[in-house]
């Protein structure tokens, strides 16, 4: 993922001001924080802000994506391993928890951990001791602050037995919810201009105005892919742009600010438009975290069947 390390929490809307205050309060507490929010809302940006505001800001910030790795690799990534513990383990390797000593570990997508990994994490949180893969004895103790993030509903996962209740309560000392972009439409102009500035530098273009109706349409759109989707839309517009006036097209024309009365009210049409705009927000990625199927709350195969029925297919480049 491309990530701007300096990314600040842009915006002055009520939800984001509230979030900012909460982050200042929570950062100082040196307690565990669980960040929740839809895909693309800025959970990683929030985690880095917490770090920057914390008393550990001069120590390490170590991010680990728990969804990216198979269980055994994640275990060795977090806890490290000793030489010879598995094929390819040519030497002792410290885990990320050891690297993060005195600092902060950021466990992203924590809801994707297997139950066994959840057990190992819980044991670590209880004792602070690191058990390397293949080690006979428990190793060193570390002092690490844990920040976790997920776009899953962990309470539901606890209820369905997919997430350990004891671990949930341990991680959820300070819950921080990052609002979806549709709840902070006031921030859209400043976000748009921030991205315009960013891409102006990347593409060597100069923009000094955006049509008012385009900006208004952006503020009325529901943004299923949140800030990441907005950033993609601005990037696409900047690629096409010529001249200093930037026209910005919404992901789906049908969602644009046109009067509702002119839109078809037929269920199939509404459904097709909605499914298309969600697909466009994920660049037509159906599967996986943040994929269209997940956003729509459907099984990927169900979505594929429905796409065929609705006559939707990925446009050829
Ligand atoms: N408040 C903000 N101001 C400016 N840029 C932001 C802000 N929040 C997020 N972004 C940008 O939006 C994109 C998505 O943010 P981020 O990766 O933190 O989201 P996320 O919630 O972790 O998403 P996912 O659940 O898909 O991992 C990044 O490019 C990030 O730099
Ligand atoms: Mg993320």
Short mmCIF file of C-alpha atoms and ligand atoms in Angstrom, two decimals:
data_model
loop_
_atom_site.label_atom_id
_atom_site.label_comp_id
_atom_site.label_asym_id
_atom_site.label_seq_id
_atom_site.Cartn_x
_atom_site.Cartn_y
_atom_site.Cartn_z
CA UNK A 1 0.00 0.00 0.00
CA UNK A 2 1.20 3.51 -0.75
CA UNK A 3 1.28 5.38 2.48
CA UNK A 4 2.06 8.95 3.19
CA UNK A 5 3.86 8.85 6.55
CA UNK A 6 3.12 12.46 7.24
CA UNK A 7 -0.62 12.02 6.61
CA UNK A 8 -2.45 14.20 9.08
CA UNK A 9 -6.05 14.00 10.12
CA UNK A 10 -7.42 16.49 7.64
CA UNK A 11 -10.78 18.05 8.48
CA UNK A 12 -12.63 20.24 10.94
CA UNK A 13 -16.09 18.61 10.92
CA UNK A 14 -17.73 17.74 14.21
CA UNK A 15 -16.89 13.98 14.03
CA UNK A 16 -13.24 14.58 13.19
CA UNK A 17 -12.79 17.28 15.84
CA UNK A 18 -14.26 14.90 18.36
CA UNK A 19 -11.90 12.17 17.19
CA UNK A 20 -8.91 14.50 17.44
CA UNK A 21 -9.75 15.41 21.06
CA UNK A 22 -10.24 11.78 21.92
CA UNK A 23 -6.87 10.85 20.40
CA UNK A 24 -5.07 13.44 22.49
CA UNK A 25 -6.68 12.10 25.64
CA UNK A 26 -6.14 8.44 24.80
CA UNK A 27 -2.59 8.82 23.49
CA UNK A 28 -1.32 10.02 26.85
CA UNK A 29 -2.95 7.16 28.76
CA UNK A 30 -0.41 4.59 27.56
CA UNK A 31 -3.20 1.99 27.41
CA UNK A 32 -4.30 -0.40 24.70
CA UNK A 33 -6.42 1.09 21.94
CA UNK A 34 -8.75 -0.68 19.52
CA UNK A 35 -9.44 1.34 16.37
CA UNK A 36 -12.54 0.40 14.43
CA UNK A 37 -14.00 1.81 11.24
CA UNK A 38 -14.94 0.91 7.71
CA UNK A 39 -12.36 0.13 5.10
CA UNK A 40 -10.46 3.20 3.91
CA UNK A 41 -11.55 5.53 6.73
CA UNK A 42 -7.98 6.17 7.90
CA UNK A 43 -7.41 3.68 10.73
CA UNK A 44 -3.71 3.50 10.00
CA UNK A 45 -3.47 7.31 9.93
CA UNK A 46 -5.17 7.35 13.34
CA UNK A 47 -2.75 4.74 14.73
CA UNK A 48 0.22 6.86 13.61
CA UNK A 49 -1.33 9.96 15.17
CA UNK A 50 -1.73 8.12 18.47
CA UNK A 51 1.90 7.16 18.28
CA UNK A 52 3.02 10.70 17.46
CA UNK A 53 1.03 12.06 20.43
CA UNK A 54 2.16 9.37 22.85
CA UNK A 55 5.01 9.34 25.34
CA UNK A 56 6.58 6.64 23.15
CA UNK A 57 6.88 8.88 20.10
CA UNK A 58 10.68 8.82 20.22
CA UNK A 59 10.72 4.99 20.19
CA UNK A 60 9.70 2.49 17.51
CA UNK A 61 6.32 2.27 15.76
CA UNK A 62 6.06 -1.23 14.32
CA UNK A 63 3.09 -2.04 12.08
CA UNK A 64 2.09 -5.65 11.41
CA UNK A 65 -0.70 -6.61 9.06
CA UNK A 66 -2.31 -9.69 10.57
CA UNK A 67 -4.27 -10.46 7.41
CA UNK A 68 -1.33 -10.62 5.07
CA UNK A 69 0.40 -13.73 6.34
CA UNK A 70 -0.42 -17.40 6.93
CA UNK A 71 -0.60 -18.31 10.61
CA UNK A 72 2.86 -19.84 11.03
CA UNK A 73 4.57 -16.91 9.33
CA UNK A 74 2.60 -14.43 11.40
CA UNK A 75 3.67 -16.23 14.56
CA UNK A 76 7.33 -15.99 13.62
CA UNK A 77 6.86 -12.40 12.43
CA UNK A 78 5.46 -11.40 15.83
CA UNK A 79 7.47 -13.57 18.18
CA UNK A 80 10.58 -14.34 16.14
CA UNK A 81 12.13 -17.77 15.74
CA UNK A 82 15.26 -19.67 16.62
CA UNK A 83 17.68 -21.10 14.11
CA UNK A 84 16.56 -24.41 12.64
CA UNK A 85 12.97 -24.12 13.87
CA UNK A 86 11.69 -24.55 10.31
CA UNK A 87 13.05 -24.91 6.79
CA UNK A 88 14.71 -21.67 5.89
CA UNK A 89 15.27 -20.54 9.48
CA UNK A 90 19.03 -20.21 9.07
CA UNK A 91 19.56 -17.97 12.05
CA UNK A 92 17.78 -16.64 15.10
CA UNK A 93 15.45 -13.85 14.21
CA UNK A 94 13.83 -11.35 16.58
CA UNK A 95 10.10 -10.81 16.22
CA UNK A 96 8.31 -7.52 15.72
CA UNK A 97 7.29 -7.48 19.39
CA UNK A 98 10.93 -7.45 20.37
CA UNK A 99 11.73 -4.77 17.80
CA UNK A 100 8.89 -2.69 19.28
CA UNK A 101 10.26 -2.86 22.84
CA UNK A 102 9.59 0.44 24.64
CA UNK A 103 7.58 1.52 21.60
CA UNK A 104 4.26 0.70 19.97
CA UNK A 105 3.16 -2.32 17.98
CA UNK A 106 0.27 -1.70 15.58
CA UNK A 107 -1.65 -4.89 14.84
CA UNK A 108 -3.75 -4.10 11.78
CA UNK A 109 -6.69 -6.33 10.76
CA UNK A 110 -6.57 -8.06 14.13
CA UNK A 111 -9.95 -9.65 13.39
CA UNK A 112 -8.27 -11.88 10.81
CA UNK A 113 -6.12 -13.73 13.37
CA UNK A 114 -6.81 -17.43 13.78
CA UNK A 115 -8.03 -18.62 17.17
CA UNK A 116 -4.64 -20.15 17.87
CA UNK A 117 -2.83 -16.87 17.13
CA UNK A 118 -5.36 -15.06 19.30
CA UNK A 119 -4.37 -17.41 22.12
CA UNK A 120 -0.67 -16.68 21.61
CA UNK A 121 -1.32 -12.94 21.56
CA UNK A 122 -3.39 -13.15 24.72
CA UNK A 123 -0.64 -15.04 26.51
CA UNK A 124 1.85 -12.40 25.47
CA UNK A 125 -0.40 -9.58 26.66
CA UNK A 126 -0.84 -11.29 30.02
CA UNK A 127 2.83 -11.96 30.66
CA UNK A 128 4.79 -9.60 28.39
CA UNK A 129 6.98 -12.61 27.61
CA UNK A 130 8.06 -13.58 24.16
CA UNK A 131 8.06 -17.24 23.17
CA UNK A 132 10.04 -17.56 19.96
CA UNK A 133 9.00 -20.23 17.46
CA UNK A 134 11.11 -23.32 18.15
CA UNK A 135 12.51 -22.01 21.44
CA UNK A 136 12.69 -24.33 24.44
CA UNK A 137 12.19 -21.64 27.04
CA UNK A 138 10.27 -18.41 27.26
CA UNK A 139 12.48 -15.57 26.20
CA UNK A 140 12.81 -11.99 27.20
CA UNK A 141 10.13 -9.71 28.56
CA UNK A 142 9.26 -6.59 26.64
CA UNK A 143 7.35 -3.40 27.37
CA UNK A 144 5.20 -2.73 24.32
CA UNK A 145 2.05 -0.67 23.92
CA UNK A 146 -0.50 -2.41 21.69
CA UNK A 147 -2.69 -0.59 19.23
CA UNK A 148 -5.02 -2.76 17.16
CA UNK A 149 -7.35 -2.02 14.26
CA UNK A 150 -10.10 -3.86 12.45
CA UNK A 151 -12.92 -3.21 10.02
CA UNK A 152 -14.77 -6.25 11.35
CA UNK A 153 -17.35 -6.18 14.11
CA UNK A 154 -15.42 -7.95 16.85
CA UNK A 155 -18.44 -8.12 19.16
CA UNK A 156 -20.29 -10.13 16.53
CA UNK A 157 -17.21 -12.27 16.02
CA UNK A 158 -17.11 -12.93 19.76
CA UNK A 159 -20.78 -13.92 19.67
CA UNK A 160 -20.17 -16.33 16.79
CA UNK A 161 -17.09 -17.83 18.42
CA UNK A 162 -14.61 -16.46 15.86
CA UNK A 163 -12.89 -14.10 18.26
CA UNK A 164 -11.87 -14.82 21.86
CA UNK A 165 -13.90 -12.84 24.33
CA UNK A 166 -11.03 -12.52 26.83
CA UNK A 167 -8.77 -11.11 24.12
CA UNK A 168 -11.47 -8.72 22.95
CA UNK A 169 -11.84 -7.19 26.42
CA UNK A 170 -8.10 -6.95 26.82
CA UNK A 171 -7.65 -5.10 23.51
CA UNK A 172 -10.71 -2.90 23.80
CA UNK A 173 -9.54 -0.79 26.78
CA UNK A 174 -9.93 2.40 24.74
CA UNK A 175 -12.20 1.96 21.73
CA UNK A 176 -11.71 4.59 19.02
CA UNK A 177 -14.16 4.71 16.14
CA UNK A 178 -13.11 6.37 12.91
CA UNK A 179 -16.20 7.85 11.23
CA UNK A 180 -17.13 6.93 7.65
CA UNK A 181 -16.58 9.71 5.11
CA UNK A 182 -20.32 10.06 4.44
CA UNK A 183 -20.74 11.30 8.04
CA UNK A 184 -18.22 14.10 7.53
CA UNK A 185 -19.09 15.52 4.13
CA UNK A 186 -17.98 18.96 5.39
CA UNK A 187 -14.39 17.74 5.26
CA UNK A 188 -14.54 16.68 1.62
CA UNK A 189 -13.35 19.99 0.11
CA UNK A 190 -10.25 20.12 2.33
CA UNK A 191 -9.49 16.47 1.66
CA UNK A 192 -9.92 17.00 -2.09
CA UNK A 193 -7.54 19.95 -2.05
CA UNK A 194 -5.01 18.03 0.00
CA UNK A 195 -5.03 15.24 -2.60
CA UNK A 196 -4.94 17.76 -5.47
CA UNK A 197 -1.80 19.25 -3.91
CA UNK A 198 -0.27 15.84 -3.49
CA UNK A 199 -0.92 14.78 -7.10
CA UNK A 200 0.03 18.19 -8.46
CA UNK A 201 3.50 17.48 -7.21
CA UNK A 202 3.49 13.89 -8.49
CA UNK A 203 2.23 14.76 -11.97
CA UNK A 204 3.76 18.22 -12.26
CA UNK A 205 0.39 19.89 -12.92
CA UNK A 206 -1.06 23.12 -11.57
CA UNK A 207 -4.74 23.30 -10.61
CA UNK A 208 -6.42 26.41 -9.28
CA UNK A 209 -10.12 25.66 -9.44
CA UNK A 210 -12.68 22.87 -9.22
CA UNK A 211 -16.21 23.38 -10.58
CA UNK A 212 -18.62 24.00 -7.75
CA UNK A 213 -21.10 21.42 -9.03
CA UNK A 214 -18.37 18.76 -9.04
CA UNK A 215 -17.45 19.53 -5.44
CA UNK A 216 -21.11 19.42 -4.43
CA UNK A 217 -21.56 16.06 -6.15
CA UNK A 218 -18.58 14.71 -4.22
CA UNK A 219 -20.18 15.89 -0.99
CA UNK A 220 -23.42 14.08 -1.79
CA UNK A 221 -21.90 10.77 -2.75
CA UNK A 222 -21.95 7.92 -0.15
CA UNK A 223 -18.27 6.88 -0.48
CA UNK A 224 -18.46 3.15 0.31
CA UNK A 225 -14.65 3.04 -0.01
CA UNK A 226 -14.23 6.16 2.17
CA UNK A 227 -11.09 8.31 2.00
CA UNK A 228 -9.15 5.77 -0.05
CA UNK A 229 -11.89 5.90 -2.70
CA UNK A 230 -11.92 9.71 -2.67
CA UNK A 231 -8.16 9.76 -3.11
CA UNK A 232 -8.46 7.39 -6.11
CA UNK A 233 -11.13 9.58 -7.68
CA UNK A 234 -8.94 12.67 -7.33
CA UNK A 235 -5.95 10.79 -8.69
CA UNK A 236 -7.89 9.70 -11.76
CA UNK A 237 -9.13 13.25 -12.34
CA UNK A 238 -5.60 14.59 -12.01
CA UNK A 239 -4.31 12.12 -14.58
CA UNK A 240 -6.89 13.24 -17.12
CA UNK A 241 -6.65 16.94 -16.24
CA UNK A 242 -5.41 19.46 -18.73
CA UNK A 243 -5.49 23.11 -17.86
CA UNK A 244 -5.82 24.59 -14.41
CA UNK A 245 -9.49 23.75 -13.86
CA UNK A 246 -10.04 20.24 -12.47
CA UNK A 247 -13.21 18.37 -13.42
CA UNK A 248 -13.90 15.51 -11.04
CA UNK A 249 -16.15 12.63 -12.08
CA UNK A 250 -17.89 10.49 -9.50
CA UNK A 251 -17.24 6.75 -9.62
CA UNK A 252 -20.76 6.11 -10.95
CA UNK A 253 -22.54 8.68 -13.09
CA UNK A 254 -25.90 7.51 -11.75
CA UNK A 255 -24.91 8.49 -8.22
CA UNK A 256 -24.15 12.04 -9.28
CA UNK A 257 -26.12 14.89 -7.85
CA UNK A 258 -28.79 14.82 -10.59
CA UNK A 259 -32.34 15.20 -9.37
CA UNK A 260 -33.69 11.97 -7.94
CA UNK A 261 -36.83 12.25 -10.05
CA UNK A 262 -34.86 11.68 -13.24
CA UNK A 263 -33.45 8.41 -11.96
CA UNK A 264 -35.17 5.12 -12.52
CA UNK A 265 -36.93 3.86 -9.44
CA UNK A 266 -36.93 0.24 -10.55
CA UNK A 267 -35.27 -2.05 -8.00
CA UNK A 268 -33.07 -3.68 -10.62
CA UNK A 269 -31.77 -0.29 -11.82
CA UNK A 270 -31.13 0.98 -8.31
CA UNK A 271 -29.40 -2.26 -7.44
CA UNK A 272 -27.28 -2.20 -10.61
CA UNK A 273 -26.16 1.38 -9.91
CA UNK A 274 -25.34 0.60 -6.32
CA UNK A 275 -23.41 -2.57 -7.11
CA UNK A 276 -21.56 -0.80 -9.91
CA UNK A 277 -20.51 2.10 -7.71
CA UNK A 278 -19.25 -0.25 -5.00
CA UNK A 279 -17.33 -2.26 -7.62
CA UNK A 280 -15.83 0.94 -8.99
CA UNK A 281 -14.80 1.98 -5.50
CA UNK A 282 -12.75 -1.22 -5.18
CA UNK A 283 -11.43 -1.02 -8.75
CA UNK A 284 -13.62 -4.07 -9.49
CA UNK A 285 -11.98 -6.21 -6.84
CA UNK A 286 -14.61 -8.64 -5.61
CA UNK A 287 -12.81 -10.79 -3.06
CA UNK A 288 -10.88 -10.25 0.12
CA UNK A 289 -10.89 -7.58 2.77
CA UNK A 290 -12.39 -4.35 1.57
CA UNK A 291 -13.45 -6.12 -1.63
CA UNK A 292 -16.85 -5.41 -3.15
CA UNK A 293 -18.39 -8.63 -1.79
CA UNK A 294 -17.42 -7.74 1.76
CA UNK A 295 -18.63 -4.14 1.40
CA UNK A 296 -21.96 -5.37 0.06
CA UNK A 297 -22.27 -8.05 2.73
CA UNK A 298 -22.45 -10.83 0.13
CA UNK A 299 -20.56 -14.01 -0.56
CA UNK A 300 -18.21 -13.44 -3.53
CA UNK A 301 -19.96 -16.15 -5.56
CA UNK A 302 -23.36 -14.59 -4.80
CA UNK A 303 -22.08 -11.23 -5.99
CA UNK A 304 -20.70 -12.77 -9.19
CA UNK A 305 -24.03 -14.41 -9.95
CA UNK A 306 -25.82 -11.15 -9.32
CA UNK A 307 -23.41 -9.22 -11.54
CA UNK A 308 -24.22 -11.58 -14.41
CA UNK A 309 -27.96 -11.11 -13.79
CA UNK A 310 -27.56 -7.32 -13.72
CA UNK A 311 -25.35 -7.34 -16.80
CA UNK A 312 -22.38 -5.86 -14.96
CA UNK A 313 -18.85 -6.66 -15.98
CA UNK A 314 -15.53 -4.98 -15.56
CA UNK A 315 -15.03 -2.44 -18.36
CA UNK A 316 -12.05 -3.17 -20.62
CA UNK A 317 -9.26 -0.64 -20.29
N1 LIG B 1 -7.86 12.26 7.69
C1 LIG B 1 -7.13 11.98 6.61
N2 LIG B 1 -6.54 12.97 5.92
C2 LIG B 1 -5.86 12.70 4.81
N3 LIG B 1 -5.68 11.49 4.28
C3 LIG B 1 -6.22 10.48 4.90
C4 LIG B 1 -6.97 10.66 6.11
N4 LIG B 1 -7.40 9.46 6.53
C5 LIG B 1 -6.96 8.58 5.61
N5 LIG B 1 -6.26 9.17 4.63
C6 LIG B 1 -5.70 8.49 3.46
O1 LIG B 1 -6.69 7.55 3.02
C7 LIG B 1 -6.11 6.30 2.68
C8 LIG B 1 -6.69 5.21 3.54
O2 LIG B 1 -6.27 5.38 4.88
P1 LIG B 1 -5.86 4.12 5.80
O3 LIG B 1 -5.00 3.18 5.05
O4 LIG B 1 -5.38 4.66 7.09
O5 LIG B 1 -7.31 3.47 5.97
P2 LIG B 1 -7.74 2.14 6.74
O6 LIG B 1 -8.92 2.52 7.55
O7 LIG B 1 -6.55 1.56 7.42
O8 LIG B 1 -8.23 1.23 5.57
P3 LIG B 1 -8.31 -0.39 5.49
O9 LIG B 1 -9.36 -0.82 6.47
O10 LIG B 1 -8.73 -0.64 4.09
O11 LIG B 1 -6.94 -0.89 5.82
C9 LIG B 1 -4.61 6.50 2.82
O12 LIG B 1 -4.10 6.86 1.56
C10 LIG B 1 -4.49 7.65 3.81
O13 LIG B 1 -3.28 8.36 3.64
MG1 LIG B 2 -5.55 -0.25 7.08
#
